[in-house]
Amino acid sequence: MAAQQKPRIEVSADLSALVEAAAEHMATRLAAVAERAAVCLTGGSTPEPVYRRLAAAPYRDTIPWERIHLFWGDDRFVPADDARNNAGMTRRALVDHVPIPPANVHPVPTGEADQHAAARAYEDALKRFYGADRLDPARPLFDFVLMGLGSDGHTASLFPGSPALSERERWVVGVDKAGLEPFVPRVTLTYPALASTREMLFLISGKGKRDIVARVLGGADLPAARARADGAIVWMMDRAAAEASDGG
Ligand code: 6PG
């Protein structure tokens, strides 16, 4: 495996400081966009309070929502109104509270026949949005990709041992078996699609992540360690998650 792309690491004192720092970081990036910005979001419990923060003042009023397009790096193959659906969570926390045009919100189509059909449809939608079938490193698909870190080292729905890890051509694939709860099929962007971004931001919190953070940063060959970005990779963590890795 090629050497890990070294992330820039920022540690906040606690969860609420992390939420504030992450919201400010994202809002600053998004406020700077001149034309349209494509943002790829993630699910899980860590980003939810950040989404809620972005839906409140001042960010609700300062982010140029009409120029923002939202995508998801992965989703659980369950109906949009199922509590486990990542886009549904984002809708309740953020989308319903900000003036983003409905046409700018691009969830994984979980109403398709199965996770593989949904992956094909989502890949087509991404290619239409991008305007080409091949990714050009000089023109990233996304301005910003948000990622999480699972306790088994997964990121997006790229689980240890999954065939999705070695996919180099497809932008999106169906995942039959999730490695962690909820054990429902998933749809995930692949490494090449996720890498096509100006910045990839990992959001990680809590003591429960301490060991896996140390393993990934220590060079273990885990899915999150294999993530690449055409631009920078940034890890924002709270002290509880970071302790073993920053000597604190
Ligand atoms: C999902 C996610 C997943 C998540 C990690 C971390 O759909 O489950 O996209 O990759 O980011 O599991 O989740 P937590 O923030 O809940 O620990």
Short mmCIF file of C-alpha atoms and ligand atoms in Angstrom, two decimals:
data_model
loop_
_atom_site.label_atom_id
_atom_site.label_comp_id
_atom_site.label_asym_id
_atom_site.label_seq_id
_atom_site.Cartn_x
_atom_site.Cartn_y
_atom_site.Cartn_z
CA MET A 1 0.00 0.00 0.00
CA ALA A 2 1.19 3.55 -0.74
CA ALA A 3 2.19 5.66 2.26
CA GLN A 4 -0.64 7.29 4.17
CA GLN A 5 -1.44 10.87 3.14
CA LYS A 6 -0.53 12.77 6.26
CA PRO A 7 -3.45 14.69 7.75
CA ARG A 8 -3.26 18.07 9.44
CA ILE A 9 -4.59 17.50 12.95
CA GLU A 10 -6.59 19.99 15.00
CA VAL A 11 -7.63 19.09 18.54
CA SER A 12 -10.44 20.89 20.41
CA ALA A 13 -10.83 20.83 24.19
CA ASP A 14 -14.18 19.02 24.19
CA LEU A 15 -17.15 18.09 22.03
CA SER A 16 -18.82 21.48 22.10
CA ALA A 17 -15.56 23.22 21.13
CA LEU A 18 -15.12 20.68 18.32
CA VAL A 19 -18.64 21.35 17.02
CA GLU A 20 -18.02 25.09 17.06
CA ALA A 21 -14.60 24.78 15.38
CA ALA A 22 -15.89 22.42 12.69
CA ALA A 23 -18.93 24.59 11.92
CA GLU A 24 -16.74 27.67 11.66
CA HIS A 25 -14.22 25.84 9.48
CA MET A 26 -16.92 24.63 7.08
CA ALA A 27 -18.73 27.96 7.00
CA THR A 28 -15.50 29.82 6.19
CA ARG A 29 -14.76 27.46 3.31
CA LEU A 30 -18.31 27.66 1.99
CA ALA A 31 -18.53 31.44 2.28
CA ALA A 32 -15.46 31.69 0.04
CA VAL A 33 -17.02 29.93 -2.96
CA ALA A 34 -17.34 32.11 -6.02
CA GLU A 35 -19.65 29.90 -8.08
CA ARG A 36 -21.21 26.61 -7.03
CA ALA A 37 -19.72 24.47 -4.27
CA ALA A 38 -20.18 20.71 -4.02
CA VAL A 39 -20.13 19.37 -0.48
CA CYS A 40 -20.10 15.68 0.34
CA LEU A 41 -21.55 14.97 3.78
CA THR A 42 -21.37 11.97 6.08
CA GLY A 43 -23.62 10.20 8.55
CA GLY A 44 -22.98 9.02 12.08
CA SER A 45 -23.42 10.75 15.39
CA THR A 46 -20.42 13.11 15.31
CA PRO A 47 -21.50 15.39 12.42
CA GLU A 48 -25.13 15.77 13.55
CA PRO A 49 -24.47 18.57 16.09
CA VAL A 50 -22.27 20.29 13.50
CA TYR A 51 -25.17 20.22 11.02
CA ARG A 52 -27.45 21.66 13.70
CA ARG A 53 -24.90 24.39 14.42
CA LEU A 54 -24.70 25.31 10.71
CA ALA A 55 -28.49 25.66 10.69
CA ALA A 56 -28.35 28.36 13.38
CA ALA A 57 -27.12 31.97 13.45
CA PRO A 58 -24.76 33.23 12.22
CA TYR A 59 -24.06 30.45 9.68
CA ARG A 60 -27.66 30.03 8.56
CA ASP A 61 -27.47 33.61 7.30
CA THR A 62 -23.86 33.85 6.11
CA ILE A 63 -23.40 30.68 4.04
CA PRO A 64 -24.41 31.27 0.37
CA TRP A 65 -26.86 28.34 0.41
CA GLU A 66 -28.13 29.01 -3.12
CA ARG A 67 -24.64 28.15 -4.42
CA ILE A 68 -24.17 25.00 -2.30
CA HIS A 69 -24.90 21.48 -3.57
CA LEU A 70 -25.11 18.68 -1.00
CA PHE A 71 -24.15 15.05 -1.66
CA TRP A 72 -23.45 12.13 0.71
CA GLY A 73 -20.34 9.97 0.84
CA ASP A 74 -22.43 7.02 1.95
CA ASP A 75 -25.89 6.09 3.07
CA ARG A 76 -27.73 3.22 4.59
CA PHE A 77 -30.06 1.53 2.07
CA VAL A 78 -33.25 2.29 3.98
CA PRO A 79 -36.16 4.59 3.06
CA ALA A 80 -35.46 8.33 3.21
CA ASP A 81 -37.75 8.72 6.25
CA ASP A 82 -36.11 5.89 8.21
CA ALA A 83 -34.26 7.25 11.27
CA ARG A 84 -31.09 5.46 10.11
CA ASN A 85 -30.93 7.27 6.74
CA ASN A 86 -27.98 9.68 6.64
CA ALA A 87 -29.62 12.15 4.26
CA GLY A 88 -32.77 12.08 6.41
CA MET A 89 -30.72 12.88 9.52
CA THR A 90 -29.09 15.77 7.65
CA ARG A 91 -32.45 17.00 6.45
CA ARG A 92 -33.83 17.15 9.99
CA ALA A 93 -30.66 18.72 11.44
CA LEU A 94 -29.79 21.16 8.65
CA VAL A 95 -31.54 21.16 5.29
CA ASP A 96 -35.05 21.88 6.63
CA HIS A 97 -33.76 24.99 8.41
CA VAL A 98 -31.71 26.78 5.76
CA PRO A 99 -32.61 28.43 2.43
CA ILE A 100 -30.99 25.83 0.18
CA PRO A 101 -32.87 25.23 -3.11
CA PRO A 102 -34.38 21.71 -3.06
CA ALA A 103 -32.74 20.98 -6.44
CA ASN A 104 -29.32 21.43 -4.79
CA VAL A 105 -29.86 18.51 -2.40
CA HIS A 106 -28.73 15.21 -3.92
CA PRO A 107 -29.39 12.24 -1.57
CA VAL A 108 -28.50 8.65 -2.45
CA PRO A 109 -31.69 7.32 -4.13
CA THR A 110 -32.62 4.64 -1.60
CA GLY A 111 -35.98 4.08 -3.34
CA GLU A 112 -34.21 2.08 -6.11
CA ALA A 113 -34.65 -1.71 -6.33
CA ASP A 114 -31.50 -2.49 -4.35
CA GLN A 115 -28.21 -0.96 -3.15
CA HIS A 116 -26.46 -1.75 -6.45
CA ALA A 117 -29.11 0.00 -8.56
CA ALA A 118 -28.96 2.95 -6.16
CA ALA A 119 -25.16 3.07 -6.54
CA ARG A 120 -25.43 3.11 -10.35
CA ALA A 121 -28.05 5.86 -10.27
CA TYR A 122 -25.99 7.94 -7.84
CA GLU A 123 -22.86 7.52 -9.94
CA ASP A 124 -24.82 8.75 -12.99
CA ALA A 125 -26.08 11.75 -11.01
CA LEU A 126 -22.54 12.61 -9.89
CA LYS A 127 -21.22 12.34 -13.44
CA ARG A 128 -23.99 14.58 -14.76
CA PHE A 129 -23.23 17.15 -12.06
CA TYR A 130 -19.49 16.96 -12.78
CA GLY A 131 -20.03 17.09 -16.53
CA ALA A 132 -17.60 14.28 -17.39
CA ASP A 133 -17.08 10.53 -16.93
CA ARG A 134 -13.45 10.76 -15.84
CA LEU A 135 -12.20 12.60 -12.80
CA ASP A 136 -9.57 15.25 -13.48
CA PRO A 137 -7.32 15.98 -10.46
CA ALA A 138 -7.06 19.59 -11.65
CA ARG A 139 -10.85 19.97 -11.35
CA PRO A 140 -12.08 18.15 -8.22
CA LEU A 141 -15.62 16.80 -8.05
CA PHE A 142 -16.09 18.18 -4.53
CA ASP A 143 -14.97 21.31 -2.76
CA PHE A 144 -15.34 19.63 0.57
CA VAL A 145 -15.74 16.03 1.74
CA LEU A 146 -16.72 15.31 5.32
CA MET A 147 -15.77 11.91 6.75
CA GLY A 148 -16.12 9.98 10.00
CA LEU A 149 -14.04 7.25 11.60
CA GLY A 150 -15.70 4.06 12.83
CA SER A 151 -14.33 2.08 15.78
CA ASP A 152 -13.24 -0.65 13.31
CA GLY A 153 -11.34 1.87 11.14
CA HIS A 154 -14.03 2.24 8.47
CA THR A 155 -14.86 5.52 6.84
CA ALA A 156 -17.87 6.28 4.62
CA SER A 157 -19.17 2.68 4.12
CA LEU A 158 -15.69 1.36 3.33
CA PHE A 159 -15.39 -1.44 5.89
CA PRO A 160 -12.30 -3.55 6.59
CA GLY A 161 -12.09 -6.50 4.20
CA SER A 162 -14.79 -5.19 1.85
CA PRO A 163 -14.40 -5.56 -1.95
CA ALA A 164 -15.34 -1.85 -2.17
CA LEU A 165 -11.84 -1.01 -0.89
CA SER A 166 -10.20 -2.13 -4.11
CA GLU A 167 -12.62 -0.42 -6.51
CA ARG A 168 -10.73 1.92 -8.83
CA GLU A 169 -13.18 2.57 -11.69
CA ARG A 170 -16.62 2.96 -10.19
CA TRP A 171 -17.43 6.17 -8.30
CA VAL A 172 -20.17 4.57 -6.20
CA VAL A 173 -20.80 0.94 -5.22
CA GLY A 174 -23.40 -1.04 -3.29
CA VAL A 175 -22.22 -2.71 -0.08
CA ASP A 176 -24.11 -5.90 0.79
CA LYS A 177 -22.80 -6.30 4.30
CA ALA A 178 -22.04 -3.51 6.77
CA GLY A 179 -19.22 -4.21 9.21
CA LEU A 180 -20.89 -2.30 12.04
CA GLU A 181 -24.40 -1.34 13.08
CA PRO A 182 -26.79 -0.61 11.57
CA PHE A 183 -26.47 -3.91 9.69
CA VAL A 184 -28.32 -2.80 6.58
CA PRO A 185 -26.91 -2.70 3.04
CA ARG A 186 -25.05 0.49 2.22
CA VAL A 187 -24.21 2.64 -0.76
CA THR A 188 -20.77 4.23 -0.68
CA LEU A 189 -18.57 6.45 -2.75
CA THR A 190 -15.27 4.77 -3.57
CA TYR A 191 -11.78 6.03 -2.79
CA PRO A 192 -11.26 7.67 -6.22
CA ALA A 193 -14.52 9.65 -5.99
CA LEU A 194 -13.94 10.71 -2.37
CA ALA A 195 -10.37 11.73 -3.24
CA SER A 196 -11.59 14.17 -5.87
CA THR A 197 -11.89 17.06 -3.43
CA ARG A 198 -10.15 20.27 -2.48
CA GLU A 199 -10.37 19.26 1.17
CA MET A 200 -11.30 16.13 3.11
CA LEU A 201 -12.30 16.77 6.72
CA PHE A 202 -12.54 13.92 9.24
CA LEU A 203 -14.66 14.65 12.32
CA ILE A 204 -13.88 12.39 15.27
CA SER A 205 -15.02 12.59 18.87
CA GLY A 206 -15.12 10.68 22.12
CA LYS A 207 -13.00 8.37 24.22
CA GLY A 208 -14.36 5.38 22.34
CA LYS A 209 -12.36 6.48 19.27
CA ARG A 210 -9.04 6.89 21.07
CA ASP A 211 -7.62 3.47 20.20
CA ILE A 212 -8.65 3.52 16.57
CA VAL A 213 -7.32 7.07 16.13
CA ALA A 214 -3.96 5.93 17.49
CA ARG A 215 -3.93 2.88 15.21
CA VAL A 216 -4.81 4.82 12.05
CA LEU A 217 -2.33 7.59 12.78
CA GLY A 218 0.23 4.94 13.72
CA GLY A 219 0.09 3.59 10.17
CA ALA A 220 -2.23 0.55 10.51
CA ASP A 221 -3.64 -0.54 7.14
CA LEU A 222 -7.27 0.35 7.84
CA PRO A 223 -9.85 1.86 5.45
CA ALA A 224 -9.64 5.38 6.92
CA ALA A 225 -5.85 5.33 6.56
CA ARG A 226 -6.16 4.57 2.84
CA ALA A 227 -8.25 7.67 2.11
CA ARG A 228 -6.56 10.15 -0.20
CA ALA A 229 -7.54 13.63 -1.32
CA ASP A 230 -6.37 15.71 -4.27
CA GLY A 231 -6.29 18.57 -1.76
CA ALA A 232 -5.58 18.52 1.97
CA ILE A 233 -6.76 16.03 4.58
CA VAL A 234 -7.67 17.57 7.93
CA TRP A 235 -8.62 15.68 11.10
CA MET A 236 -10.63 17.63 13.67
CA MET A 237 -10.99 15.79 16.97
CA ASP A 238 -11.86 16.47 20.57
CA ARG A 239 -9.24 15.81 23.23
CA ALA A 240 -11.02 12.63 24.37
CA ALA A 241 -10.46 11.03 20.96
CA ALA A 242 -6.99 12.46 20.48
CA GLU A 243 -5.36 11.80 23.83
CA ALA A 244 -3.20 8.83 22.90
CA SER A 245 -2.09 10.43 19.63
CA ASP A 246 -1.09 13.92 20.80
CA GLY A 247 0.65 12.88 23.98
CA GLY A 248 -1.98 14.69 26.09
C1 6PG B 1 -22.41 5.88 8.46
C2 6PG B 1 -21.23 6.78 8.30
C3 6PG B 1 -19.96 6.24 8.91
C4 6PG B 1 -19.63 7.13 10.09
C5 6PG B 1 -18.71 6.44 11.07
C6 6PG B 1 -18.49 7.27 12.32
O1 6PG B 1 -23.31 5.94 7.66
O2 6PG B 1 -22.43 5.15 9.44
O3 6PG B 1 -21.16 7.56 7.22
O4 6PG B 1 -18.87 6.09 8.08
O5 6PG B 1 -19.06 8.31 9.64
O6 6PG B 1 -19.28 5.22 11.43
O7 6PG B 1 -19.72 7.48 12.93
P1 6PG B 1 -19.88 8.18 14.34
O8 6PG B 1 -19.65 9.63 14.15
O9 6PG B 1 -21.30 7.88 14.74
O10 6PG B 1 -18.90 7.53 15.25
#
